[in-house]
Coordinates of C-alpha atoms in Angstrom, one line a residue:
M16 CA 0.0 0.0 0.0
G17 CA 2.9 2.3 0.7
R18 CA 4.4 1.4 -2.7
T19 CA 3.3 2.7 -6.0
S20 CA 0.8 -0.1 -6.4
G21 CA -1.8 1.9 -8.2
Y22 CA -4.2 1.9 -5.2
D23 CA -6.9 4.5 -5.5
A24 CA -8.9 5.1 -2.3
R25 CA -11.7 6.8 -4.4
I26 CA -12.5 3.5 -6.1
R27 CA -14.4 0.7 -4.4
P28 CA -13.1 -2.9 -4.4
N29 CA -14.3 -5.0 -7.2
F30 CA -14.9 -2.0 -9.3
K31 CA -17.4 -2.8 -12.1
G32 CA -17.8 -6.2 -10.5
P33 CA -19.9 -7.7 -7.8
A34 CA -21.1 -5.6 -4.9
V35 CA -18.9 -5.2 -1.8
N36 CA -20.4 -7.1 1.2
V37 CA -19.8 -5.3 4.4
T38 CA -20.6 -7.2 7.7
C39 CA -21.4 -5.1 10.7
N40 CA -21.7 -5.6 14.4
I41 CA -22.0 -3.2 17.3
F42 CA -21.1 -3.3 21.0
I43 CA -23.3 -1.2 23.2
N44 CA -21.0 0.4 25.8
S45 CA -23.7 2.4 27.5
F46 CA -27.4 3.1 27.0
G47 CA -28.2 6.7 28.0
S48 CA -31.3 8.7 28.7
I49 CA -34.5 7.9 26.9
T50 CA -36.5 11.2 26.6
E51 CA -40.3 11.1 26.0
T52 CA -40.7 14.8 25.2
T53 CA -38.3 14.7 22.3
M54 CA -38.8 11.0 21.6
D55 CA -35.2 10.0 21.2
Y56 CA -32.5 8.0 23.1
R57 CA -28.8 8.2 23.5
L58 CA -26.2 5.5 23.5
N59 CA -22.5 4.9 23.2
V60 CA -21.4 2.1 20.8
F61 CA -18.4 0.5 19.1
L62 CA -19.3 0.3 15.4
R63 CA -17.4 -2.4 13.6
Q64 CA -17.3 -3.0 9.8
K65 CA -15.5 -5.7 7.9
W66 CA -15.1 -6.0 4.2
N67 CA -12.6 -7.5 1.7
D68 CA -10.4 -5.4 -0.5
P69 CA -8.2 -7.7 -2.7
R70 CA -5.9 -4.8 -3.4
L71 CA -4.7 -4.8 0.3
A72 CA -3.8 -8.5 0.4
Y73 CA -0.2 -9.2 1.4
S74 CA 2.2 -12.1 1.8
E75 CA 5.4 -10.4 2.8
Y76 CA 4.7 -10.5 6.5
P77 CA 4.2 -13.6 8.6
D78 CA 1.5 -12.1 10.8
D79 CA -2.1 -12.9 10.1
S80 CA -3.1 -9.3 10.6
L81 CA -1.6 -5.8 10.8
D82 CA -2.8 -3.1 13.1
L83 CA -2.3 0.2 11.5
D84 CA -2.4 3.8 12.7
P85 CA -5.9 5.4 12.4
S86 CA -4.3 8.1 10.2
M87 CA -4.1 5.4 7.4
L88 CA -7.8 5.4 7.1
D89 CA -7.6 8.4 4.8
S90 CA -5.5 6.3 2.4
I91 CA -8.0 3.4 1.9
W92 CA -11.5 3.0 0.7
K93 CA -14.2 2.9 3.4
P94 CA -18.0 2.3 3.2
D95 CA -20.1 5.4 3.4
L96 CA -22.2 4.2 6.3
F97 CA -24.5 6.6 8.2
F98 CA -27.3 6.3 10.7
A99 CA -30.7 6.9 9.0
N100 CA -32.5 7.9 12.3
E101 CA -29.7 9.9 13.8
K102 CA -30.4 13.2 15.5
G103 CA -26.9 13.9 16.6
A104 CA -23.6 12.1 16.9
N105 CA -20.0 12.8 17.8
F106 CA -16.6 11.1 17.7
H107 CA -14.3 10.5 20.7
E108 CA -10.8 11.9 20.5
V109 CA -9.6 11.6 24.1
T110 CA -6.8 10.9 24.5
T111 CA -6.5 9.9 20.8
D112 CA -8.9 9.1 18.0
N113 CA -11.0 6.2 19.2
K114 CA -10.6 4.3 15.9
L115 CA -9.1 0.9 15.0
L116 CA -7.8 -0.3 11.6
R117 CA -6.7 -3.9 11.0
I118 CA -5.8 -5.5 7.7
F119 CA -5.6 -9.3 7.2
Q120 CA -3.5 -11.3 4.8
D121 CA -6.3 -12.0 2.4
G122 CA -7.1 -8.3 2.1
S123 CA -10.0 -8.2 4.7
V124 CA -10.3 -4.9 6.5
L125 CA -11.7 -4.4 10.0
Y126 CA -12.7 -0.9 10.9
S127 CA -13.9 0.0 14.4
I128 CA -14.9 3.4 15.7
R129 CA -16.4 4.6 19.0
L130 CA -19.5 6.8 18.6
T131 CA -22.0 8.5 20.8
L132 CA -25.4 8.7 19.1
T133 CA -28.7 10.4 19.6
L134 CA -31.3 8.5 17.7
S135 CA -35.0 9.1 17.2
C136 CA -37.4 6.7 18.7
P137 CA -41.1 7.2 17.9
M138 CA -43.0 6.1 21.0
D139 CA -46.5 5.0 21.7
L140 CA -47.4 6.3 25.1
K141 CA -51.0 5.0 25.4
N142 CA -49.9 2.6 28.2
F143 CA -47.6 5.0 29.9
P144 CA -46.1 4.4 32.5
M145 CA -46.7 0.6 31.9
D146 CA -45.5 0.7 28.4
T147 CA -42.9 -1.2 26.3
Q148 CA -41.1 0.9 23.7
T149 CA -39.3 -0.4 20.6
C150 CA -36.4 1.8 19.5
T151 CA -34.5 1.1 16.2
M152 CA -31.0 1.8 14.9
Q153 CA -30.7 1.9 11.1
L154 CA -27.4 1.7 9.3
E155 CA -27.6 2.8 5.7
S156 CA -25.4 3.5 2.7
F157 CA -25.5 7.1 1.6
G158 CA -24.1 7.1 -1.9
Y159 CA -23.6 3.5 -3.1
T160 CA -26.6 1.6 -4.4
M161 CA -27.1 -2.1 -3.8
N162 CA -25.3 -2.7 -7.1
D163 CA -22.1 -1.5 -5.4
L164 CA -22.5 -2.1 -1.7
I165 CA -24.5 -4.4 0.6
F166 CA -24.6 -4.3 4.4
E167 CA -25.1 -7.5 6.4
W168 CA -25.2 -8.3 10.1
L169 CA -22.4 -10.5 11.5
S170 CA -23.6 -14.1 11.7
E171 CA -22.5 -14.5 15.4
N172 CA -23.3 -12.0 18.1
P173 CA -24.1 -9.0 15.8
V174 CA -25.3 -7.0 18.8
Q175 CA -23.4 -7.2 22.1
V176 CA -24.2 -5.4 25.3
A177 CA -21.9 -4.6 28.2
D178 CA -22.4 -6.8 31.2
D179 CA -22.9 -3.9 33.6
L180 CA -25.3 -2.0 31.5
T181 CA -28.2 -0.6 33.5
L182 CA -31.0 1.9 32.6
P183 CA -32.7 4.1 35.3
Q184 CA -36.3 3.5 34.1
F185 CA -36.1 0.7 31.6
V186 CA -35.0 -2.8 31.2
L187 CA -33.3 -3.7 27.9
K188 CA -34.6 -7.1 26.8
E189 CA -32.0 -9.6 25.6
E190 CA -33.9 -10.4 22.4
N191 CA -33.1 -7.9 19.7
D192 CA -34.7 -8.1 16.3
L193 CA -32.3 -7.9 13.4
G194 CA -33.5 -7.2 9.9
Y195 CA -33.2 -5.2 6.6
C196 CA -34.7 -1.8 5.9
T197 CA -33.8 -1.4 2.2
K198 CA -34.6 2.2 1.1
H199 CA -36.0 3.1 -2.2
Y200 CA -35.4 6.6 -3.4
N201 CA -35.6 8.5 -6.7
T202 CA -31.8 8.0 -6.9
G203 CA -32.0 4.2 -6.5
K204 CA -32.2 1.4 -4.1
F205 CA -29.9 1.6 -1.1
T206 CA -28.8 -1.0 1.4
C207 CA -30.0 -0.7 5.0
I208 CA -29.9 -2.9 8.0
E209 CA -31.5 -2.3 11.4
V210 CA -31.7 -3.6 15.0
K211 CA -34.7 -3.1 17.3
F212 CA -34.2 -2.6 21.0
H213 CA -37.1 -3.6 23.2
L214 CA -37.3 -1.4 26.3
E215 CA -39.7 -2.3 29.1
R216 CA -40.4 0.6 31.5
Q217 CA -40.1 0.1 35.2
M218 CA -42.9 2.0 36.9
G219 CA -41.4 2.2 40.4
Y220 CA -40.7 5.9 40.1
Y221 CA -44.2 6.7 38.9
L222 CA -45.7 4.4 41.6
I223 CA -43.9 6.4 44.3
Q224 CA -44.3 9.9 42.8
M225 CA -47.7 9.7 41.2
Y226 CA -49.9 6.7 42.0
I227 CA -49.5 6.4 45.8
P228 CA -49.7 10.2 46.5
S229 CA -52.9 10.5 44.4
L230 CA -54.3 7.4 46.0
L231 CA -53.8 8.9 49.5
I232 CA -55.3 12.2 48.4
V233 CA -58.5 10.4 47.3
I234 CA -58.7 8.5 50.6
L235 CA -58.1 11.8 52.4
S236 CA -61.1 13.3 50.7
W237 CA -63.3 10.6 52.2
V238 CA -62.5 11.8 55.7
S239 CA -65.1 14.6 55.3
F240 CA -67.9 11.9 55.3
W241 CA -67.1 11.3 59.0
I242 CA -67.0 15.1 59.9
N243 CA -70.1 16.7 61.4
M244 CA -72.2 18.3 58.7
D245 CA -72.4 21.5 60.8
A246 CA -68.6 21.9 60.5
A247 CA -68.8 23.6 57.1
P248 CA -65.3 25.3 57.3
A249 CA -63.6 22.0 58.0
R250 CA -65.4 20.0 55.3
V251 CA -65.2 22.7 52.6
G252 CA -61.5 23.4 53.4
L253 CA -60.7 19.7 53.2
G254 CA -62.6 19.3 49.9
I255 CA -61.0 22.3 48.2
T256 CA -57.5 21.3 49.4
T257 CA -57.8 17.8 48.0
V258 CA -59.1 19.1 44.7
L259 CA -56.2 21.6 44.3
T260 CA -53.6 19.1 45.3
M261 CA -55.0 16.6 42.8
T262 CA -54.9 19.2 40.1
T263 CA -51.2 19.9 40.9
Q264 CA -50.4 16.2 40.8
S265 CA -52.1 15.8 37.4
S266 CA -50.2 18.8 36.0
G267 CA -46.9 17.4 37.3
S268 CA -47.5 14.0 35.6
R269 CA -47.9 15.7 32.2
A270 CA -44.9 18.0 32.6
S271 CA -42.3 15.4 31.4
L272 CA -44.5 14.1 28.5
P273 CA -45.1 15.3 25.0
K274 CA -48.4 16.9 24.1
V275 CA -49.9 13.9 22.3
S276 CA -53.5 13.8 21.1
Y277 CA -54.5 10.4 22.6
V278 CA -55.2 9.5 26.2
K279 CA -52.5 7.8 28.3
A280 CA -52.9 5.4 31.2
I281 CA -51.6 8.0 33.7
D282 CA -54.2 10.5 32.3
I283 CA -57.0 8.1 33.0
W284 CA -55.8 7.5 36.6
M285 CA -55.4 11.2 37.3
A286 CA -58.7 12.1 35.8
V287 CA -60.6 9.5 37.8
C288 CA -58.8 10.5 41.1
L289 CA -59.7 14.2 40.4
L290 CA -63.3 13.1 39.7
F291 CA -63.5 11.3 43.0
V292 CA -62.2 14.2 45.1
F293 CA -64.4 16.6 43.3
A294 CA -67.4 14.3 43.9
A295 CA -66.6 14.3 47.6
L296 CA -66.7 18.1 47.6
L297 CA -70.1 18.1 45.8
E298 CA -71.4 15.5 48.2
Y299 CA -71.0 17.9 51.1
A300 CA -72.8 20.5 49.0
A301 CA -75.7 18.1 48.7
V302 CA -75.7 17.2 52.4
N303 CA -75.7 20.9 53.4
F304 CA -78.5 21.7 51.0
V305 CA -80.7 18.8 52.2
S306 CA -80.1 19.7 55.9
R307 CA -81.4 23.2 55.3
Q308 CA -84.5 22.3 53.4
H309 CA -86.7 22.4 56.4
K310 CA -86.3 26.2 56.6
E311 CA -87.3 26.6 53.0
F312 CA -90.3 24.4 53.6
I313 CA -91.5 26.5 56.5
R314 CA -90.9 29.7 54.6
L315 CA -93.0 28.4 51.7
R316 CA -95.8 27.4 54.0
K317 CA -96.0 30.8 55.6
K318 CA -95.8 32.5 52.2
Q319 CA -98.7 30.4 50.9
R320 CA -100.8 31.3 54.0
Q321 CA -100.2 35.0 53.5
Q322 CA -101.1 34.8 49.8
R323 CA -104.4 33.1 50.5
I324 CA -105.3 35.7 53.2
V325 CA -104.6 38.5 50.7
F326 CA -106.8 36.7 48.2
A327 CA -109.6 36.5 50.6
S328 CA -109.5 40.2 51.3
Q329 CA -109.8 41.4 47.7
P330 CA -112.9 43.6 46.8
G331 CA -113.7 41.5 43.8
S332 CA -115.0 38.8 46.0
V333 CA -117.8 41.0 47.2
E334 CA -118.9 41.9 43.7
S335 CA -119.0 38.2 42.8
L336 CA -121.4 37.5 45.6
R337 CA -123.7 40.4 44.7
K338 CA -124.0 38.9 41.2
V339 CA -124.8 35.5 42.7
N340 CA -127.5 37.0 45.1
D341 CA -129.2 38.8 42.2
L342 CA -129.9 35.6 40.3
P343 CA -133.5 34.3 40.3
G344 CA -134.2 31.8 42.9
N345 CA -131.8 33.2 45.5
S346 CA -134.0 34.0 48.4
Q347 CA -133.3 36.4 51.2
Q348 CA -133.2 33.5 53.6
S349 CA -130.5 31.7 51.8
S350 CA -128.5 34.9 51.6
Y351 CA -128.6 35.4 55.3
R352 CA -127.7 31.7 55.8
N353 CA -124.7 32.2 53.6
L354 CA -123.9 35.3 55.6
N355 CA -123.8 33.5 58.8
Q356 CA -121.6 30.7 57.4
H357 CA -119.2 33.2 56.0
C358 CA -119.0 35.2 59.2
S359 CA -118.0 32.2 61.1
A360 CA -115.3 31.6 58.5
C361 CA -114.3 35.3 58.9
A362 CA -113.9 34.7 62.6
R363 CA -111.4 32.0 61.9
E364 CA -109.6 34.2 59.4
E365 CA -109.4 37.0 62.0
E366 CA -107.7 34.6 64.4
L367 CA -105.2 33.4 61.8
V368 CA -104.4 36.9 60.6
R369 CA -103.7 38.0 64.1
E370 CA -101.2 35.1 64.5
S371 CA -99.3 36.0 61.3
R372 CA -96.7 38.7 61.9
G373 CA -99.1 41.5 63.1
F374 CA -101.3 42.0 60.0
Y375 CA -104.2 44.3 60.7
F376 CA -107.6 42.8 60.4
R377 CA -109.3 45.8 58.7
G378 CA -106.5 46.2 56.1
Y379 CA -107.6 43.0 54.4
G380 CA -111.3 43.8 53.8
L381 CA -112.6 41.6 56.6
G382 CA -114.5 44.5 58.3
H383 CA -117.8 43.0 57.1
C384 CA -117.5 40.4 59.8
L385 CA -117.5 43.0 62.5
Q386 CA -120.6 44.4 64.1
N387 CA -121.7 48.0 63.3
K388 CA -122.0 50.8 65.8
D389 CA -125.6 49.7 66.8
G390 CA -124.4 46.1 67.5
G391 CA -126.1 44.6 64.5
A392 CA -124.6 42.8 61.6
V393 CA -124.4 44.4 58.2
E394 CA -126.7 43.2 55.5
G395 CA -125.6 40.1 53.7
A396 CA -126.5 41.2 50.2
A397 CA -124.1 44.1 50.4
V398 CA -121.2 42.6 52.2
F399 CA -121.3 38.9 51.6
T400 CA -118.1 37.3 50.1
P401 CA -117.5 33.7 49.2
P402 CA -115.3 31.8 51.6
P403 CA -111.7 31.7 50.7
P404 CA -109.8 28.4 50.0
P405 CA -108.8 26.5 53.0
L406 CA -105.4 27.6 54.5
P407 CA -102.6 25.2 55.3
P408 CA -102.3 24.5 59.1
P409 CA -99.9 26.8 60.8
I410 CA -96.4 25.5 61.6
T411 CA -96.0 25.1 65.3
L412 CA -92.7 24.9 67.1
Y413 CA -93.1 21.2 67.5
D414 CA -93.7 20.7 63.8
G415 CA -90.6 22.8 63.0
E416 CA -88.5 20.6 65.1
V417 CA -89.9 17.5 63.5
L418 CA -89.2 18.8 60.0
H419 CA -85.7 19.8 61.0
K420 CA -84.9 16.4 62.4
R421 CA -86.4 14.7 59.3
F422 CA -84.2 16.6 56.8
V423 CA -81.1 16.3 59.0
D424 CA -81.6 12.5 59.1
R425 CA -81.8 12.6 55.3
A426 CA -78.6 14.5 55.1
K427 CA -76.9 12.1 57.5
R428 CA -78.1 9.2 55.4
I429 CA -76.3 10.7 52.4
D430 CA -73.1 10.7 54.4
T431 CA -73.6 7.1 55.5
I432 CA -74.2 5.9 52.0
S433 CA -71.2 7.8 50.7
R434 CA -68.9 6.1 53.2
A435 CA -69.6 2.8 51.4
I436 CA -70.3 3.9 47.8
F437 CA -67.1 6.0 47.3
P438 CA -64.5 3.4 48.5
L439 CA -66.4 0.6 46.8
S440 CA -66.5 2.5 43.5
F441 CA -62.8 3.4 43.7
L442 CA -61.9 -0.3 44.5
I443 CA -63.9 -1.4 41.4
F444 CA -62.1 1.1 39.3
N445 CA -58.7 0.0 40.6
I446 CA -59.4 -3.6 39.8
F447 CA -60.5 -2.8 36.3
Y448 CA -57.6 -0.3 35.7
W449 CA -54.8 -2.6 36.8
F450 CA -56.2 -5.7 35.2
T451 CA -56.5 -3.9 31.9
Y452 CA -53.1 -2.3 31.8
K453 CA -51.0 -4.9 33.6
V454 CA -52.6 -8.1 32.3
L455 CA -54.6 -7.6 29.1
R456 CA -52.5 -4.9 27.3
H457 CA -49.2 -6.4 28.7
E458 CA -50.1 -9.7 27.0
D459 CA -51.0 -7.9 23.8
L460 CA -47.7 -6.1 23.7
H461 CA -45.7 -9.3 24.2
A462 CA -47.7 -11.0 21.5
N463 CA -46.9 -8.2 19.0
L464 CA -43.1 -8.3 19.8

């Protein structure tokens, strides 16, 4: 090679002949961070390529192989390999270029280089944080079509992993899928090989930071069911605190995730937990409303009584009676009989009106039931009015206490039912949630791998 042998590094081996077969293998030195927001992963690898260049065969040296200085790489032909899904990469030059060049007697060339790569990894986060991701590494030729260059994986141990390799959140499965990803462009068909890494997420971090705290917050919201319904500041304060805390937890769970359009497993959990703490707050609103209904009931009864008293005192009722008395067949005797009946009703009205908040008797047109100055009753044809509709019975103090106790018992019954319904509903949700994501979908993922 150092002699004037006519070697040209710009021309591939077997020029105008069969394509050059390049076998590749990689050694994963470290598997770095896997980022969901940018959907990529970082790793440090030793990339090794081996091909045969008959122009570099030698017989002058007894050694089976020669290790040459990496600076000789510029003097020989090399495959134009690149990583198709690369986002960023860099070489290592400390303390010298991390490259290896070895030439064998038959002209085979081994080229090894150390690289740190950032590769894209499209992720499906529907099962997050109980998901399994598949990240690929694609090795492709940039300028040589398959008529000139073909990449192949090494037949034995094409992908090796360091023994002490650990990932903070994932477990790298031992089985790696090797295959071809031949690319078809307008410029031709280019060789491409790929390896798929299966990464199973460990949810210990999310269990401690997300699931257990949110579970405790939901249980804490149920404490209000055992607090007296009259302690409104305590129950309202507890309900609002749990709702705000749950909202903060939900926002924190989405901070480290991309803004995807589909629903993730963690989103369902947080949404249901927020729904439960919010429902506990609304439950106290219902309890408080029911416990105060007796006051509204008494107020409506009093209002109804007052409206009927006012109706009975309207002047139109007198005119109606006059028309009735003027009809044929209405005798004077029947008129006086009606008058006597009505005056007895007026006496009851007078008593009721005096009981209701100091209303004046004469202000409601009931003066016709009084005697005149001479002690006689007024004439029935002139003052007779039809009897008003019957009034509801007045609410006594005893009745008010009974109503109050009845509505308070209803409110307490709501609390008693909630003490059983809320935990039972949350337990059913947990069984359904964990069975779906840890059993059913986990089996589906393993079946698809």
